[in-house]
Amino acid sequence: MENTDLYSMYLQSGIDKKVLDFCFSIERELKERFELIDTTAEFNQMKVLNAMRKHKVSEIHFASTTGYGYNDLGRDTLEAVYAEIFHTEDALVRPQLMSGTHALTVALFGNLRPGDELLSPVGKPYDTLESVIGITPTKGSLKEYGVTYRQVDLLSDGSFDYEKIRSAIHKNTKLVTIQRSKGYQTRPTLSVEQIGELISFLRSIKPDLICMVDNCYGEFVQTIEPTDVGADLVVGSLIKNPGGGLAPTGGYIAGKKEFVENAAYRLSAPGLGKEIGATLGLNQPLYQGLFLAPTVVSGALKGAIFAANIYERLGYFVVPNAVEPRYDIIQAVTLNHPESIIAFCRGIQAAAPVDSYVVPEPWAMPGYHSQVIMAAGAFVQGSSIELSADAPIEPPYAVYFQGGLTWYHAKFGILMSVQKLYDAGYLPKACF
Ligand SMILES: *Cc1c(COP(=O)(O)O)cnc(C)c1O
């Protein structure tokens, strides 16, 4: 009976019987997989909880500071909790870190000096970093300050090109940036274990390299983080995984004390570093979001796996595929036609708790090469730990789908995306 009720609830919510039957049959096959995700979430919940217990998080830490923000106990304790979770000496966790790109920029500018070289041994970095590094000539880029850049692409099978990496490292190579997640590319996401192997190799060539990991979308997906396998710095956004959907803004940089301090000197001012920065009442959602993050990430992962299984069965190319292990929360689905990605995004939007009635359109966005369509019915503007989908309108017409504060919402979003494609007649009849 219960099932029947849920079933009619979905029918009333705009999903056709044929779409429901197809998607439910796939969900039933994923039970064991979901149990493993729950176990990871449980482990990470304990990791977060133990860090909060150890640092005696208390109501006093939710108090607000203004002005300079000297002696903001809540801020300093939150940074200690982050350092505990990532097993690092220190952390900088601030609402003044405006985005992932900004946090990465602060970490890079803080730790690089004129004449130094930055190396990416994992191919092209995230689009927005092209301007930061100066790959795309941009005012104020690292390049303008005399920091050079070198890149070694992954081999065609997605593995590291160790020989090229070896020859790319020389006396000026100071910092290595390793992007954990595929971002908007179709290369595979790196596991923490793979990142560890790469770092060991880099260290064997030049022991004093600063190894930084762009950790965006990877936090709490596995039970270990890049700093557990030798990374000196991890950097990410609080409106992705570690903010748990509650952080309204912010970013983090965790790692060796010296490198975190260098970043803090760049964020505020040389000499001031971590001492200043008012939290304006944001400590409480930053703590609570971190507390919820392991569960939220598990819901997002289930959504990604559900989508991969459905769209693969419908005949589309999906990365990661239906069965391979997950190292981030992003799901890429290649839908082959611009109209199909527009329909997909409109389905995600229609399922949203906020702005469900809005119809997304492709648009030119700063920092992106082509037009982009974005579906996001989010409580926090631009939050991509909330259910969201983005697609650049260019071949191979792949949509990147991520997030979902709850598994049930992610599920409904995917059902809606299938429904929109079904309504438009784009799906193979044989499946229904
Ligand atoms: C999202 C993301 C960024 C940039 O973060 P923003 O908050 O969008 O500036 C950088 N790297 C990766 C891998 C990302 O996923």
Short mmCIF file of C-alpha atoms and ligand atoms in Angstrom, two decimals:
data_model
loop_
_atom_site.label_atom_id
_atom_site.label_comp_id
_atom_site.label_asym_id
_atom_site.label_seq_id
_atom_site.Cartn_x
_atom_site.Cartn_y
_atom_site.Cartn_z
CA MET A 1 0.00 0.00 0.00
CA GLU A 2 2.76 2.36 0.92
CA ASN A 3 4.35 1.85 -2.47
CA THR A 4 1.07 2.56 -4.18
CA ASP A 5 0.81 5.84 -2.34
CA LEU A 6 4.29 6.92 -3.31
CA TYR A 7 3.55 5.84 -6.84
CA SER A 8 0.42 7.97 -7.08
CA MET A 9 2.29 10.86 -5.50
CA TYR A 10 4.75 10.76 -8.40
CA LEU A 11 1.91 10.43 -10.92
CA GLN A 12 0.27 13.50 -9.41
CA SER A 13 3.58 15.30 -9.56
CA GLY A 14 3.74 14.99 -13.32
CA ILE A 15 5.62 11.77 -14.00
CA ASP A 16 4.01 9.33 -16.45
CA LYS A 17 3.48 5.70 -15.51
CA LYS A 18 5.85 4.48 -18.23
CA VAL A 19 8.65 6.75 -17.07
CA LEU A 20 8.06 5.75 -13.45
CA ASP A 21 8.10 2.02 -14.15
CA PHE A 22 11.30 2.31 -16.15
CA CYS A 23 13.08 4.41 -13.50
CA PHE A 24 11.81 2.41 -10.50
CA SER A 25 13.03 -0.85 -12.00
CA ILE A 26 16.49 0.68 -12.25
CA GLU A 27 16.38 2.03 -8.71
CA ARG A 28 15.67 -1.47 -7.38
CA GLU A 29 18.97 -2.70 -8.83
CA LEU A 30 20.95 -0.06 -6.94
CA LYS A 31 20.17 -1.12 -3.41
CA GLU A 32 23.56 -2.62 -2.54
CA ARG A 33 25.43 0.25 -4.12
CA PHE A 34 23.45 2.71 -2.03
CA GLU A 35 24.27 0.78 1.12
CA LEU A 36 27.99 1.27 0.48
CA ILE A 37 27.41 5.00 0.06
CA ASP A 38 25.57 5.07 3.37
CA THR A 39 28.55 3.39 5.06
CA THR A 40 30.93 6.07 3.74
CA ALA A 41 28.53 8.78 4.91
CA GLU A 42 28.36 7.18 8.35
CA PHE A 43 32.16 7.09 8.58
CA ASN A 44 32.44 10.72 7.53
CA GLN A 45 29.66 11.74 9.90
CA MET A 46 31.76 10.31 12.74
CA LYS A 47 34.84 12.11 11.44
CA VAL A 48 33.01 15.46 11.51
CA LEU A 49 31.27 14.76 14.79
CA ASN A 50 34.50 13.72 16.53
CA ALA A 51 36.25 16.88 15.31
CA MET A 52 33.42 19.01 16.71
CA ARG A 53 33.44 17.09 20.01
CA LYS A 54 37.22 17.32 20.34
CA HIS A 55 37.20 21.09 19.82
CA LYS A 56 34.26 21.50 22.19
CA VAL A 57 32.05 23.32 19.72
CA SER A 58 29.59 25.31 21.76
CA GLU A 59 26.85 27.90 21.39
CA ILE A 60 29.42 30.60 22.12
CA HIS A 61 31.01 29.82 18.74
CA PHE A 62 27.86 30.94 16.94
CA ALA A 63 28.22 34.51 18.21
CA SER A 64 28.69 37.16 15.56
CA THR A 65 31.59 39.55 15.13
CA THR A 66 31.70 42.78 13.16
CA GLY A 67 34.39 45.24 12.14
CA TYR A 68 37.90 43.80 12.24
CA GLY A 69 36.68 40.56 13.77
CA TYR A 70 39.60 40.22 16.17
CA ASN A 71 39.34 37.20 18.49
CA ASP A 72 36.42 35.61 16.67
CA LEU A 73 36.34 32.42 18.71
CA GLY A 74 33.76 30.76 16.46
CA ARG A 75 35.82 31.41 13.33
CA ASP A 76 39.06 30.19 14.90
CA THR A 77 37.41 27.03 16.26
CA LEU A 78 35.74 26.30 12.91
CA GLU A 79 39.18 26.50 11.32
CA ALA A 80 40.53 24.08 13.94
CA VAL A 81 37.63 21.71 13.16
CA TYR A 82 38.41 21.83 9.43
CA ALA A 83 42.09 21.18 10.15
CA GLU A 84 41.06 18.20 12.30
CA ILE A 85 38.86 16.72 9.57
CA PHE A 86 41.50 17.15 6.86
CA HIS A 87 44.32 16.08 9.23
CA THR A 88 46.24 19.28 8.54
CA GLU A 89 48.19 21.72 10.68
CA ASP A 90 45.92 24.64 9.92
CA ALA A 91 42.98 25.89 7.89
CA LEU A 92 41.51 29.13 6.61
CA VAL A 93 37.69 28.94 6.41
CA ARG A 94 36.13 32.26 5.58
CA PRO A 95 33.01 33.87 4.18
CA GLN A 96 35.49 36.36 2.64
CA LEU A 97 36.64 33.58 0.31
CA MET A 98 33.96 34.37 -2.23
CA SER A 99 34.00 31.21 -4.34
CA GLY A 100 36.09 28.18 -5.19
CA THR A 101 37.93 30.18 -7.83
CA HIS A 102 38.70 32.89 -5.30
CA ALA A 103 39.97 30.39 -2.70
CA LEU A 104 42.23 28.81 -5.34
CA THR A 105 43.40 32.28 -6.43
CA VAL A 106 44.28 33.22 -2.84
CA ALA A 107 46.17 29.94 -2.31
CA LEU A 108 48.10 30.37 -5.57
CA PHE A 109 48.95 34.07 -5.23
CA GLY A 110 49.84 33.57 -1.56
CA ASN A 111 52.33 30.82 -2.27
CA LEU A 112 53.87 31.80 -5.61
CA ARG A 113 56.42 34.56 -6.25
CA PRO A 114 57.77 36.12 -9.46
CA GLY A 115 60.01 33.64 -11.25
CA ASP A 116 58.24 30.60 -9.82
CA GLU A 117 56.54 28.10 -12.06
CA LEU A 118 53.15 26.51 -11.53
CA LEU A 119 52.62 23.00 -12.89
CA SER A 120 49.38 21.18 -13.65
CA PRO A 121 50.25 17.50 -14.23
CA VAL A 122 46.59 16.57 -14.82
CA GLY A 123 45.79 18.63 -17.91
CA LYS A 124 43.81 21.80 -18.34
CA PRO A 125 42.45 23.22 -15.09
CA TYR A 126 38.88 24.38 -14.48
CA ASP A 127 37.73 27.06 -16.95
CA THR A 128 37.77 29.98 -14.52
CA LEU A 129 41.41 29.29 -13.59
CA GLU A 130 42.54 30.03 -17.14
CA SER A 131 42.25 33.76 -16.43
CA VAL A 132 43.76 33.41 -12.95
CA ILE A 133 46.84 31.65 -14.30
CA GLY A 134 46.97 33.76 -17.46
CA ILE A 135 46.47 30.91 -19.94
CA THR A 136 43.88 33.34 -21.29
CA PRO A 137 45.64 36.74 -21.12
CA THR A 138 43.92 38.59 -18.27
CA LYS A 139 44.71 41.66 -16.16
CA GLY A 140 46.17 40.73 -12.79
CA SER A 141 46.85 37.09 -13.71
CA LEU A 142 49.74 35.11 -12.21
CA LYS A 143 51.43 35.48 -15.58
CA GLU A 144 51.38 39.28 -15.31
CA TYR A 145 53.22 38.91 -11.99
CA GLY A 146 55.93 36.79 -13.60
CA VAL A 147 54.68 33.36 -12.51
CA THR A 148 55.01 30.94 -15.40
CA TYR A 149 52.78 27.93 -16.06
CA ARG A 150 53.35 24.51 -17.48
CA GLN A 151 50.86 21.74 -18.11
CA VAL A 152 51.16 18.04 -18.75
CA ASP A 153 48.03 16.41 -20.13
CA LEU A 154 46.73 13.06 -18.97
CA LEU A 155 47.33 10.15 -21.32
CA SER A 156 44.40 9.11 -23.51
CA ASP A 157 43.42 6.39 -21.01
CA GLY A 158 43.20 8.99 -18.26
CA SER A 159 46.45 7.97 -16.50
CA PHE A 160 49.38 10.23 -15.57
CA ASP A 161 52.09 10.88 -18.14
CA TYR A 162 54.94 10.25 -15.68
CA GLU A 163 57.74 10.76 -18.21
CA LYS A 164 56.46 14.15 -19.36
CA ILE A 165 55.79 15.17 -15.76
CA ARG A 166 59.37 14.27 -14.84
CA SER A 167 60.79 16.41 -17.61
CA ALA A 168 58.40 19.30 -16.85
CA ILE A 169 59.79 19.75 -13.33
CA HIS A 170 62.82 22.03 -12.99
CA LYS A 171 64.41 24.26 -10.36
CA ASN A 172 61.73 26.99 -10.59
CA THR A 173 58.79 24.60 -10.31
CA LYS A 174 57.33 25.67 -6.98
CA LEU A 175 53.73 24.56 -6.79
CA VAL A 176 51.77 21.75 -8.38
CA THR A 177 48.01 22.06 -8.78
CA ILE A 178 46.05 18.84 -9.00
CA GLN A 179 42.36 19.02 -9.82
CA ARG A 180 40.56 16.10 -8.20
CA SER A 181 37.26 16.45 -10.04
CA LYS A 182 36.82 16.37 -13.80
CA GLY A 183 34.90 19.65 -13.64
CA TYR A 184 33.45 20.36 -17.10
CA GLN A 185 35.69 17.91 -18.89
CA THR A 186 35.14 14.33 -19.94
CA ARG A 187 38.39 13.06 -18.37
CA PRO A 188 37.94 10.78 -15.36
CA THR A 189 37.91 12.18 -11.84
CA LEU A 190 40.95 11.19 -9.77
CA SER A 191 40.59 8.99 -6.72
CA VAL A 192 42.37 10.09 -3.56
CA GLU A 193 44.59 7.01 -3.94
CA GLN A 194 45.64 8.09 -7.46
CA ILE A 195 46.38 11.59 -6.17
CA GLY A 196 48.57 9.99 -3.49
CA GLU A 197 50.56 8.07 -6.10
CA LEU A 198 51.05 11.22 -8.15
CA ILE A 199 52.22 13.19 -5.11
CA SER A 200 54.73 10.46 -4.13
CA PHE A 201 56.12 10.57 -7.65
CA LEU A 202 56.34 14.39 -7.65
CA ARG A 203 58.10 14.34 -4.26
CA SER A 204 60.60 11.76 -5.46
CA ILE A 205 61.67 14.23 -8.15
CA LYS A 206 61.56 17.45 -6.10
CA PRO A 207 60.88 17.00 -2.38
CA ASP A 208 60.08 20.68 -1.67
CA LEU A 209 57.26 21.03 -4.22
CA ILE A 210 54.07 22.44 -2.76
CA CYS A 211 51.32 20.00 -3.75
CA MET A 212 47.93 21.68 -3.85
CA VAL A 213 44.68 19.87 -4.63
CA ASP A 214 41.61 21.60 -6.03
CA ASN A 215 39.22 19.56 -3.90
CA CYS A 216 35.97 21.01 -5.31
CA TYR A 217 33.17 18.41 -5.47
CA GLY A 218 35.34 15.73 -3.88
CA GLU A 219 34.93 16.32 -0.14
CA PHE A 220 33.38 13.39 1.80
CA VAL A 221 32.94 11.22 -1.29
CA GLN A 222 35.60 8.85 0.04
CA THR A 223 36.67 8.21 3.64
CA ILE A 224 40.08 9.81 3.02
CA GLU A 225 40.98 13.22 1.63
CA PRO A 226 44.01 14.31 -0.45
CA THR A 227 45.75 15.63 2.68
CA ASP A 228 45.74 12.03 4.00
CA VAL A 229 47.96 11.01 1.07
CA GLY A 230 50.51 13.82 1.11
CA ALA A 231 48.82 16.96 -0.27
CA ASP A 232 50.16 20.15 1.34
CA LEU A 233 47.01 22.12 0.64
CA VAL A 234 43.38 21.34 -0.20
CA VAL A 235 41.12 24.08 -1.46
CA GLY A 236 37.38 24.19 -2.02
CA SER A 237 34.11 26.07 -1.99
CA LEU A 238 31.56 26.13 0.81
CA ILE A 239 28.65 26.30 -1.61
CA LYS A 240 29.71 22.85 -2.75
CA ASN A 241 30.16 19.71 -0.60
CA PRO A 242 31.55 20.91 2.77
CA GLY A 243 28.96 23.67 3.22
CA GLY A 244 26.26 20.99 3.32
CA GLY A 245 23.82 23.34 1.55
CA LEU A 246 23.58 25.63 4.58
CA ALA A 247 26.71 27.75 4.11
CA PRO A 248 25.46 30.85 2.27
CA THR A 249 28.97 31.70 0.96
CA GLY A 250 32.64 30.98 1.62
CA GLY A 251 35.65 28.86 0.83
CA TYR A 252 38.38 26.95 2.61
CA ILE A 253 42.11 26.34 2.35
CA ALA A 254 43.51 23.62 4.65
CA GLY A 255 47.07 22.39 4.89
CA LYS A 256 50.56 23.03 6.22
CA LYS A 257 50.70 26.00 8.57
CA GLU A 258 53.18 27.97 6.48
CA PHE A 259 51.17 27.64 3.27
CA VAL A 260 47.86 28.45 4.94
CA GLU A 261 49.48 31.50 6.50
CA ASN A 262 50.81 32.61 3.12
CA ALA A 263 47.27 32.37 1.77
CA ALA A 264 45.89 34.29 4.78
CA TYR A 265 48.46 37.07 4.22
CA ARG A 266 47.20 37.34 0.68
CA LEU A 267 43.50 37.26 1.63
CA SER A 268 43.74 39.97 4.29
CA ALA A 269 47.13 41.72 4.39
CA PRO A 270 50.77 40.82 5.01
CA GLY A 271 51.21 40.77 8.78
CA LEU A 272 47.48 40.55 9.52
CA GLY A 273 46.75 37.10 8.08
CA LYS A 274 44.21 35.03 9.98
CA GLU A 275 43.82 37.56 12.81
CA ILE A 276 41.11 39.61 11.14
CA GLY A 277 37.87 38.96 9.30
CA ALA A 278 34.44 39.44 10.83
CA THR A 279 32.07 36.52 10.43
CA LEU A 280 28.88 38.64 10.53
CA GLY A 281 26.73 35.91 12.04
CA LEU A 282 27.71 33.18 9.55
CA ASN A 283 29.53 30.81 11.90
CA GLN A 284 26.42 28.85 12.85
CA PRO A 285 25.38 27.85 9.29
CA LEU A 286 29.01 27.08 8.47
CA TYR A 287 29.19 24.63 11.39
CA GLN A 288 25.77 23.17 10.79
CA GLY A 289 26.40 22.78 7.06
CA LEU A 290 29.66 20.97 7.75
CA PHE A 291 27.81 18.72 10.18
CA LEU A 292 25.25 17.81 7.50
CA ALA A 293 27.76 17.60 4.63
CA PRO A 294 28.48 13.83 4.76
CA THR A 295 24.75 13.00 4.47
CA VAL A 296 24.14 15.64 1.82
CA VAL A 297 27.05 14.31 -0.25
CA SER A 298 25.65 10.78 0.03
CA GLY A 299 22.29 11.96 -1.36
CA ALA A 300 24.03 13.72 -4.23
CA LEU A 301 26.04 10.56 -4.98
CA LYS A 302 22.93 8.41 -5.08
CA GLY A 303 21.35 10.89 -7.49
CA ALA A 304 24.41 10.79 -9.75
CA ILE A 305 24.43 6.98 -9.80
CA PHE A 306 20.69 6.82 -10.43
CA ALA A 307 21.07 9.23 -13.37
CA ALA A 308 24.04 7.29 -14.80
CA ASN A 309 22.11 4.04 -14.72
CA ILE A 310 18.97 5.50 -16.27
CA TYR A 311 20.66 7.44 -19.04
CA GLU A 312 23.07 4.65 -19.88
CA ARG A 313 20.11 2.29 -20.22
CA LEU A 314 18.49 4.85 -22.51
CA GLY A 315 21.53 4.59 -24.76
CA TYR A 316 23.48 7.73 -23.84
CA PHE A 317 27.18 8.02 -23.04
CA VAL A 318 27.60 8.75 -19.34
CA VAL A 319 30.73 9.60 -17.32
CA PRO A 320 31.21 7.97 -14.86
CA ASN A 321 29.36 4.96 -16.28
CA ALA A 322 26.63 3.02 -14.49
CA VAL A 323 28.93 0.74 -12.51
CA GLU A 324 32.33 2.40 -11.99
CA PRO A 325 33.37 3.84 -8.63
CA ARG A 326 32.65 7.49 -7.80
CA TYR A 327 35.24 10.06 -6.79
CA ASP A 328 33.13 13.20 -7.04
CA ILE A 329 29.45 14.12 -7.18
CA ILE A 330 29.37 15.18 -10.84
CA GLN A 331 27.57 13.18 -13.48
CA ALA A 332 28.12 13.92 -17.15
CA VAL A 333 25.49 12.77 -19.64
CA THR A 334 26.13 13.26 -23.34
CA LEU A 335 22.75 13.93 -24.90
CA ASN A 336 24.04 14.63 -28.44
CA HIS A 337 21.65 17.47 -29.32
CA PRO A 338 21.22 21.01 -27.96
CA GLU A 339 17.42 20.52 -27.67
CA SER A 340 17.94 17.47 -25.48
CA ILE A 341 20.20 19.26 -23.01
CA ILE A 342 17.73 22.12 -22.84
CA ALA A 343 14.91 19.64 -22.09
CA PHE A 344 17.05 17.90 -19.45
CA CYS A 345 17.83 21.18 -17.68
CA ARG A 346 14.18 22.24 -17.81
CA GLY A 347 13.28 18.99 -16.06
CA ILE A 348 15.78 19.61 -13.26
CA GLN A 349 14.46 23.16 -12.89
CA ALA A 350 10.82 22.04 -12.81
CA ALA A 351 11.59 19.72 -9.87
CA ALA A 352 13.21 22.45 -7.75
CA PRO A 353 11.95 23.73 -4.40
CA VAL A 354 12.76 27.31 -5.49
CA ASP A 355 11.97 28.84 -8.90
CA SER A 356 10.37 25.65 -10.23
CA TYR A 357 8.24 27.70 -12.62
CA VAL A 358 11.25 29.34 -14.29
CA VAL A 359 12.24 28.08 -17.74
CA PRO A 360 16.04 28.10 -18.16
CA GLU A 361 17.55 29.38 -21.43
CA PRO A 362 21.11 29.16 -22.81
CA TRP A 363 23.10 32.33 -22.08
CA ALA A 364 26.61 33.79 -22.39
CA MET A 365 28.34 33.56 -18.98
CA PRO A 366 31.55 35.26 -17.87
CA GLY A 367 34.45 32.81 -17.66
CA TYR A 368 32.96 30.31 -20.12
CA HIS A 369 33.83 29.85 -23.79
CA SER A 370 30.38 29.12 -25.20
CA GLN A 371 26.78 29.73 -24.20
CA VAL A 372 25.75 27.82 -21.10
CA ILE A 373 22.36 26.65 -19.87
CA MET A 374 22.00 26.28 -16.12
CA ALA A 375 19.21 24.76 -14.10
CA ALA A 376 19.29 25.72 -10.45
CA GLY A 377 16.33 26.12 -8.20
CA ALA A 378 18.51 26.75 -5.20
CA PHE A 379 18.15 28.33 -1.77
CA VAL A 380 21.70 29.69 -2.14
CA GLN A 381 22.43 31.45 -5.42
CA GLY A 382 24.76 29.39 -7.61
CA SER A 383 25.02 26.58 -5.07
CA SER A 384 25.99 23.38 -6.83
CA ILE A 385 25.64 21.08 -3.83
CA GLU A 386 21.95 21.80 -4.38
CA LEU A 387 20.45 19.96 -7.34
CA SER A 388 21.76 21.71 -10.43
CA ALA A 389 22.65 21.04 -14.03
CA ASP A 390 24.92 22.97 -16.36
CA ALA A 391 25.61 22.44 -20.01
CA PRO A 392 27.78 24.38 -22.42
CA ILE A 393 25.90 24.58 -25.74
CA GLU A 394 28.61 22.92 -27.80
CA PRO A 395 29.41 19.42 -29.07
CA PRO A 396 29.21 16.76 -27.73
CA TYR A 397 26.23 18.37 -25.96
CA ALA A 398 26.98 16.95 -22.56
CA VAL A 399 25.10 18.03 -19.48
CA TYR A 400 26.87 18.11 -16.11
CA PHE A 401 24.56 17.29 -13.33
CA GLN A 402 25.29 17.47 -9.61
CA GLY A 403 23.99 17.88 -6.10
CA GLY A 404 20.74 17.43 -4.31
CA LEU A 405 20.37 18.24 -0.63
CA THR A 406 18.34 15.07 -0.25
CA TRP A 407 18.34 11.88 -2.29
CA TYR A 408 14.56 12.16 -2.76
CA HIS A 409 14.89 15.55 -4.37
CA ALA A 410 17.74 14.39 -6.62
CA LYS A 411 15.56 11.43 -7.62
CA PHE A 412 12.58 13.61 -8.48
CA GLY A 413 14.81 15.94 -10.50
CA ILE A 414 16.07 13.02 -12.56
CA LEU A 415 12.55 11.64 -13.04
CA MET A 416 11.49 15.09 -14.30
CA SER A 417 14.45 15.28 -16.69
CA VAL A 418 13.50 11.91 -18.17
CA GLN A 419 9.87 13.05 -18.37
CA LYS A 420 10.78 16.21 -20.33
CA LEU A 421 12.88 14.22 -22.80
CA TYR A 422 10.10 11.65 -23.08
CA ASP A 423 7.47 14.36 -23.71
CA ALA A 424 9.61 15.85 -26.45
CA GLY A 425 9.89 12.44 -28.10
CA TYR A 426 13.69 12.25 -27.82
CA LEU A 427 13.88 8.93 -25.97
CA PRO A 428 14.02 5.47 -27.59
CA LYS A 429 10.48 4.04 -27.68
CA ALA A 430 11.81 0.54 -26.99
CA CYS A 431 12.57 1.46 -23.36
CA PHE A 432 8.98 2.34 -22.47
C1 LIG B 1 33.45 24.67 -8.99
C2 LIG B 1 34.87 24.42 -9.24
C3 LIG B 1 35.82 25.43 -9.18
C4 LIG B 1 35.46 26.87 -8.98
O1 LIG B 1 34.58 27.13 -7.99
P1 LIG B 1 33.57 28.38 -8.10
O2 LIG B 1 32.98 28.42 -6.75
O3 LIG B 1 32.61 28.05 -9.18
O4 LIG B 1 34.40 29.56 -8.41
C5 LIG B 1 37.12 25.09 -9.37
N1 LIG B 1 37.49 23.84 -9.61
C6 LIG B 1 36.61 22.84 -9.68
C7 LIG B 1 37.08 21.44 -9.96
C8 LIG B 1 35.27 23.09 -9.50
O5 LIG B 1 34.39 22.10 -9.58
#
